[in-house]
PDB file of C-alpha atoms in Angstrom:
ATOM      1  CA  UNK A   1     116.607 132.637 140.115  1.00 74.00           C
ATOM      2  CA  UNK A   2     119.337 130.053 139.973  1.00 81.00           C
ATOM      3  CA  UNK A   3     116.976 127.470 141.442  1.00 91.00           C
ATOM      4  CA  UNK A   4     114.548 128.015 138.599  1.00 90.00           C
ATOM      5  CA  UNK A   5     117.355 127.637 136.026  1.00 89.00           C
ATOM      6  CA  UNK A   6     118.559 124.455 137.732  1.00 92.00           C
ATOM      7  CA  UNK A   7     115.053 123.010 137.817  1.00 92.00           C
ATOM      8  CA  UNK A   8     114.504 123.912 134.143  1.00 92.00           C
ATOM      9  CA  UNK A   9     117.759 122.220 133.105  1.00 90.00           C
ATOM     10  CA  UNK A  10     116.867 119.100 135.154  1.00 92.00           C
ATOM     11  CA  UNK A  11     113.417 118.947 133.572  1.00 93.00           C
ATOM     12  CA  UNK A  12     114.840 119.305 130.087  1.00 91.00           C
ATOM     13  CA  UNK A  13     117.402 116.530 130.702  1.00 92.00           C
ATOM     14  CA  UNK A  14     114.695 114.193 132.112  1.00 93.00           C
ATOM     15  CA  UNK A  15     112.473 114.885 129.121  1.00 92.00           C
ATOM     16  CA  UNK A  16     115.330 114.319 126.660  1.00 92.00           C
ATOM     17  CA  UNK A  17     116.019 110.933 128.336  1.00 91.00           C
ATOM     18  CA  UNK A  18     112.326 110.016 128.183  1.00 91.00           C
ATOM     19  CA  UNK A  19     112.161 111.117 124.536  1.00 90.00           C
ATOM     20  CA  UNK A  20     115.101 108.889 123.685  1.00 90.00           C
ATOM     21  CA  UNK A  21     113.474 105.920 125.398  1.00 89.00           C
ATOM     22  CA  UNK A  22     110.253 106.596 123.465  1.00 90.00           C
ATOM     23  CA  UNK A  23     112.151 106.927 120.155  1.00 88.00           C
ATOM     24  CA  UNK A  24     113.743 103.519 120.729  1.00 87.00           C
ATOM     25  CA  UNK A  25     110.365 102.013 121.622  1.00 89.00           C
ATOM     26  CA  UNK A  26     108.772 103.592 118.525  1.00 86.00           C
ATOM     27  CA  UNK A  27     111.570 102.204 116.342  1.00 83.00           C
ATOM     28  CA  UNK A  28     110.993  98.773 117.824  1.00 85.00           C
ATOM     29  CA  UNK A  29     107.240  98.961 117.204  1.00 85.00           C
ATOM     30  CA  UNK A  30     107.759 100.215 113.665  1.00 82.00           C
ATOM     31  CA  UNK A  31     110.137  97.311 113.043  1.00 81.00           C
ATOM     32  CA  UNK A  32     107.511  94.853 114.221  1.00 86.00           C
ATOM     33  CA  UNK A  33     104.920  96.592 112.026  1.00 82.00           C
ATOM     34  CA  UNK A  34     107.154  96.271 108.942  1.00 77.00           C
ATOM     35  CA  UNK A  35     107.725  92.566 109.693  1.00 82.00           C
ATOM     36  CA  UNK A  36     103.952  92.003 110.097  1.00 83.00           C
ATOM     37  CA  UNK A  37     103.194  93.885 106.875  1.00 80.00           C
ATOM     38  CA  UNK A  38     105.787  91.736 105.080  1.00 78.00           C
ATOM     39  CA  UNK A  39     104.225  88.566 106.535  1.00 80.00           C
ATOM     40  CA  UNK A  40     100.787  89.778 105.390  1.00 79.00           C
ATOM     41  CA  UNK A  41     102.136  90.370 101.925  1.00 76.00           C
ATOM     42  CA  UNK A  42     103.793  86.955 101.738  1.00 77.00           C
ATOM     43  CA  UNK A  43     100.665  85.219 102.999  1.00 76.00           C
ATOM     44  CA  UNK A  44      98.518  87.168 100.597  1.00 74.00           C
ATOM     45  CA  UNK A  45     100.724  86.154  97.674  1.00 75.00           C
ATOM     46  CA  UNK A  46     100.644  82.561  98.816  1.00 74.00           C
ATOM     47  CA  UNK A  47      96.869  82.643  99.178  1.00 74.00           C
ATOM     48  CA  UNK A  48      96.431  84.184  95.729  1.00 73.00           C
ATOM     49  CA  UNK A  49      98.831  81.651  94.168  1.00 74.00           C
ATOM     50  CA  UNK A  50      97.102  78.715  95.817  1.00 71.00           C
ATOM     51  CA  UNK A  51      93.497  79.978  95.494  1.00 67.00           C
ATOM     52  CA  UNK A  52      93.233  80.453  99.223  1.00 63.00           C
ATOM     53  CA  UNK A  53      94.987  77.156  99.947  1.00 63.00           C
ATOM     54  CA  UNK A  54      92.690  75.097  97.734  1.00 66.00           C
ATOM     55  CA  UNK A  55      95.419  74.337  95.185  1.00 65.00           C
ATOM     56  CA  UNK A  56      98.824  72.803  95.857  1.00 64.00           C
ATOM     57  CA  UNK A  57     101.525  75.198  96.796  1.00 56.00           C
ATOM     58  CA  UNK A  58     104.257  72.848  95.703  1.00 58.00           C
ATOM     59  CA  UNK A  59     105.362  72.370  99.294  1.00 54.00           C
ATOM     60  CA  UNK A  60     105.987  68.709 100.188  1.00 50.00           C
ATOM     61  CA  UNK A  61     103.380  67.330 102.567  1.00 52.00           C
ATOM     62  CA  UNK A  62     105.124  65.629 105.508  1.00 53.00           C
ATOM     63  CA  UNK A  63     102.127  63.224 105.805  1.00 56.00           C
ATOM     64  CA  UNK A  64     101.466  62.031 102.239  1.00 55.00           C
ATOM     65  CA  UNK A  65      98.864  59.438 103.313  1.00 57.00           C
ATOM     66  CA  UNK A  66      95.433  60.555 102.061  1.00 57.00           C
ATOM     67  CA  UNK A  67      92.536  60.516 104.421  1.00 57.00           C
ATOM     68  CA  UNK A  68      91.290  56.886 104.431  1.00 56.00           C
ATOM     69  CA  UNK A  69      87.653  57.984 104.548  1.00 57.00           C
ATOM     70  CA  UNK A  70      87.284  61.324 102.785  1.00 56.00           C
ATOM     71  CA  UNK A  71      83.908  63.042 103.114  1.00 54.00           C
ATOM     72  CA  UNK A  72      82.197  62.736  99.708  1.00 55.00           C
ATOM     73  CA  UNK A  73      80.004  65.802 100.333  1.00 56.00           C
ATOM     74  CA  UNK A  74      81.969  68.481 102.196  1.00 53.00           C
ATOM     75  CA  UNK A  75      80.058  71.294 103.838  1.00 54.00           C
ATOM     76  CA  UNK A  76      79.904  74.463 101.716  1.00 52.00           C
ATOM     77  CA  UNK A  77      82.105  77.244 103.003  1.00 46.00           C
ATOM     78  CA  UNK A  78      80.849  80.812 103.048  1.00 49.00           C
ATOM     79  CA  UNK A  79      83.328  83.020 101.259  1.00 47.00           C
ATOM     80  CA  UNK A  80      83.531  86.488 102.744  1.00 51.00           C
ATOM     81  CA  UNK A  81      86.187  89.166 102.388  1.00 53.00           C
ATOM     82  CA  UNK A  82      89.106  88.215 104.570  1.00 52.00           C
ATOM     83  CA  UNK A  83      88.316  84.481 104.359  1.00 49.00           C
ATOM     84  CA  UNK A  84      90.609  82.005 102.618  1.00 48.00           C
ATOM     85  CA  UNK A  85      93.192  84.613 101.848  1.00 53.00           C
ATOM     86  CA  UNK A  86      90.820  87.118 100.237  1.00 56.00           C
ATOM     87  CA  UNK A  87      91.904  90.662 100.898  1.00 67.00           C
ATOM     88  CA  UNK A  88      89.609  92.932 102.836  1.00 73.00           C
ATOM     89  CA  UNK A  89      90.924  95.815 100.713  1.00 82.00           C
ATOM     90  CA  UNK A  90      91.745  94.759  97.160  1.00 85.00           C
ATOM     91  CA  UNK A  91      94.101  96.722  94.948  1.00 87.00           C
ATOM     92  CA  UNK A  92      92.033  99.436  93.296  1.00 86.00           C
ATOM     93  CA  UNK A  93      91.766  99.375  89.510  1.00 87.00           C
ATOM     94  CA  UNK A  94      89.934 101.767  87.156  1.00 86.00           C
ATOM     95  CA  UNK A  95      86.222 101.241  87.189  1.00 86.00           C
ATOM     96  CA  UNK A  96      86.198  99.433  90.517  1.00 85.00           C
ATOM     97  CA  UNK A  97      83.514 100.715  92.881  1.00 87.00           C
ATOM     98  CA  UNK A  98      83.410 100.824  96.657  1.00 86.00           C
ATOM     99  CA  UNK A  99      80.979  97.898  96.695  1.00 87.00           C
ATOM    100  CA  UNK A 100      83.968  95.563  96.757  1.00 86.00           C
ATOM    101  CA  UNK A 101      84.952  96.944 100.172  1.00 86.00           C
ATOM    102  CA  UNK A 102      83.502  95.801 103.469  1.00 86.00           C
ATOM    103  CA  UNK A 103      81.010  98.121 105.155  1.00 87.00           C
ATOM    104  CA  UNK A 104      83.675  99.369 107.626  1.00 89.00           C
ATOM    105  CA  UNK A 105      85.998 100.386 104.812  1.00 90.00           C
ATOM    106  CA  UNK A 106      83.182 101.912 102.794  1.00 91.00           C
ATOM    107  CA  UNK A 107      82.227 104.056 105.820  1.00 93.00           C
ATOM    108  CA  UNK A 108      85.817 105.277 106.135  1.00 94.00           C
ATOM    109  CA  UNK A 109      85.876 106.091 102.426  1.00 93.00           C
ATOM    110  CA  UNK A 110      82.633 108.117 102.805  1.00 94.00           C
ATOM    111  CA  UNK A 111      84.046 110.030 105.751  1.00 95.00           C
ATOM    112  CA  UNK A 112      87.203 110.974 103.859  1.00 95.00           C
ATOM    113  CA  UNK A 113      85.191 111.916 100.720  1.00 93.00           C
ATOM    114  CA  UNK A 114      82.792 114.100 102.741  1.00 94.00           C
ATOM    115  CA  UNK A 115      85.602 115.991 104.544  1.00 93.00           C
ATOM    116  CA  UNK A 116      86.520 119.535 103.519  1.00 91.00           C
ATOM    117  CA  UNK A 117      90.176 118.648 103.148  1.00 91.00           C
ATOM    118  CA  UNK A 118      92.808 116.124 104.250  1.00 93.00           C
ATOM    119  CA  UNK A 119      91.812 114.136 107.339  1.00 94.00           C
ATOM    120  CA  UNK A 120      93.814 112.567 110.103  1.00 94.00           C
ATOM    121  CA  UNK A 121      93.124 109.186 111.693  1.00 94.00           C
ATOM    122  CA  UNK A 122      91.690 110.827 114.816  1.00 94.00           C
ATOM    123  CA  UNK A 123      89.217 112.786 112.636  1.00 94.00           C
ATOM    124  CA  UNK A 124      87.973 109.593 111.075  1.00 95.00           C
ATOM    125  CA  UNK A 125      87.834 107.839 114.491  1.00 94.00           C
ATOM    126  CA  UNK A 126      85.779 110.719 115.838  1.00 94.00           C
ATOM    127  CA  UNK A 127      83.371 110.519 112.868  1.00 95.00           C
ATOM    128  CA  UNK A 128      83.030 106.769 113.486  1.00 94.00           C
ATOM    129  CA  UNK A 129      81.990 107.565 117.066  1.00 94.00           C
ATOM    130  CA  UNK A 130      85.087 106.061 118.673  1.00 92.00           C
ATOM    131  CA  UNK A 131      86.939 107.338 121.678  1.00 91.00           C
ATOM    132  CA  UNK A 132      90.093 109.304 120.849  1.00 91.00           C
ATOM    133  CA  UNK A 133      92.456 106.959 122.734  1.00 91.00           C
ATOM    134  CA  UNK A 134      95.429 105.342 121.015  1.00 89.00           C
ATOM    135  CA  UNK A 135      93.750 101.923 121.317  1.00 88.00           C
ATOM    136  CA  UNK A 136      90.769 103.204 119.258  1.00 89.00           C
ATOM    137  CA  UNK A 137      92.621 105.500 116.821  1.00 91.00           C
ATOM    138  CA  UNK A 138      95.489 103.217 115.806  1.00 90.00           C
ATOM    139  CA  UNK A 139      93.246 100.595 114.141  1.00 91.00           C
ATOM    140  CA  UNK A 140      91.661 103.390 112.122  1.00 92.00           C
ATOM    141  CA  UNK A 141      95.147 104.631 111.142  1.00 92.00           C
ATOM    142  CA  UNK A 142      95.934 101.094 109.967  1.00 90.00           C
ATOM    143  CA  UNK A 143      92.755 100.944 107.879  1.00 91.00           C
ATOM    144  CA  UNK A 144      93.541 104.335 106.317  1.00 93.00           C
ATOM    145  CA  UNK A 145      97.090 103.217 105.527  1.00 91.00           C
ATOM    146  CA  UNK A 146      95.766 100.040 103.959  1.00 90.00           C
ATOM    147  CA  UNK A 147      93.327 101.987 101.825  1.00 91.00           C
ATOM    148  CA  UNK A 148      96.117 104.299 100.723  1.00 91.00           C
ATOM    149  CA  UNK A 149      98.611 101.458 100.024  1.00 90.00           C
ATOM    150  CA  UNK A 150      96.007  99.713  97.789  1.00 90.00           C
ATOM    151  CA  UNK A 151      95.178 102.886  95.788  1.00 91.00           C
ATOM    152  CA  UNK A 152      91.835 103.902  97.327  1.00 91.00           C
ATOM    153  CA  UNK A 153      93.124 107.036  99.154  1.00 93.00           C
ATOM    154  CA  UNK A 154      96.062 109.434  98.792  1.00 92.00           C
ATOM    155  CA  UNK A 155      98.317 109.972 101.784  1.00 91.00           C
ATOM    156  CA  UNK A 156     100.000 113.319 102.356  1.00 89.00           C
ATOM    157  CA  UNK A 157     103.493 113.608 103.868  1.00 85.00           C
ATOM    158  CA  UNK A 158     101.900 114.772 107.113  1.00 86.00           C
ATOM    159  CA  UNK A 159      99.918 111.547 107.554  1.00 85.00           C
ATOM    160  CA  UNK A 160      96.643 112.963 106.330  1.00 93.00           C
ATOM    161  CA  UNK A 161      94.403 111.287 103.821  1.00 94.00           C
ATOM    162  CA  UNK A 162      92.483 112.461 100.738  1.00 93.00           C
ATOM    163  CA  UNK A 163      90.180 110.709  98.314  1.00 91.00           C
ATOM    164  CA  UNK A 164      91.714 109.762  94.955  1.00 86.00           C
TER     165      UNK A 164
END
């Protein structure tokens, strides 16, 4: 009986140590995520302020010499969501329809809207036909978070999502 108690205590201590390591790792990953989200916001603001880099940002060019032979007829550039600083998920305003979203984000919105209640990222990943591994679910979680941050979905305290 004492051996079982000793083994149980050892297992608990090992799991507590492992949990602490994982908590530290999670805090590190969350810190990186916050920094990347801040960088995305700063770049998005810059892109909006400079029309995707087509207008001067006011930053001094270290090489002020113009191109000696500028191309008089530049190639047209296809503008798609995500190109030239355009947001894949714009801030939602009244009267805005899902047609402004890419097909991937529209599909996610349809899945959330068709659900019987709040959905988790793994539910959406499953509906998209993805494997339920962290590598496949985490991108979906990021897409859901982006939709919620920009006003397209509501996020509950438990990390579940609802249509607005």
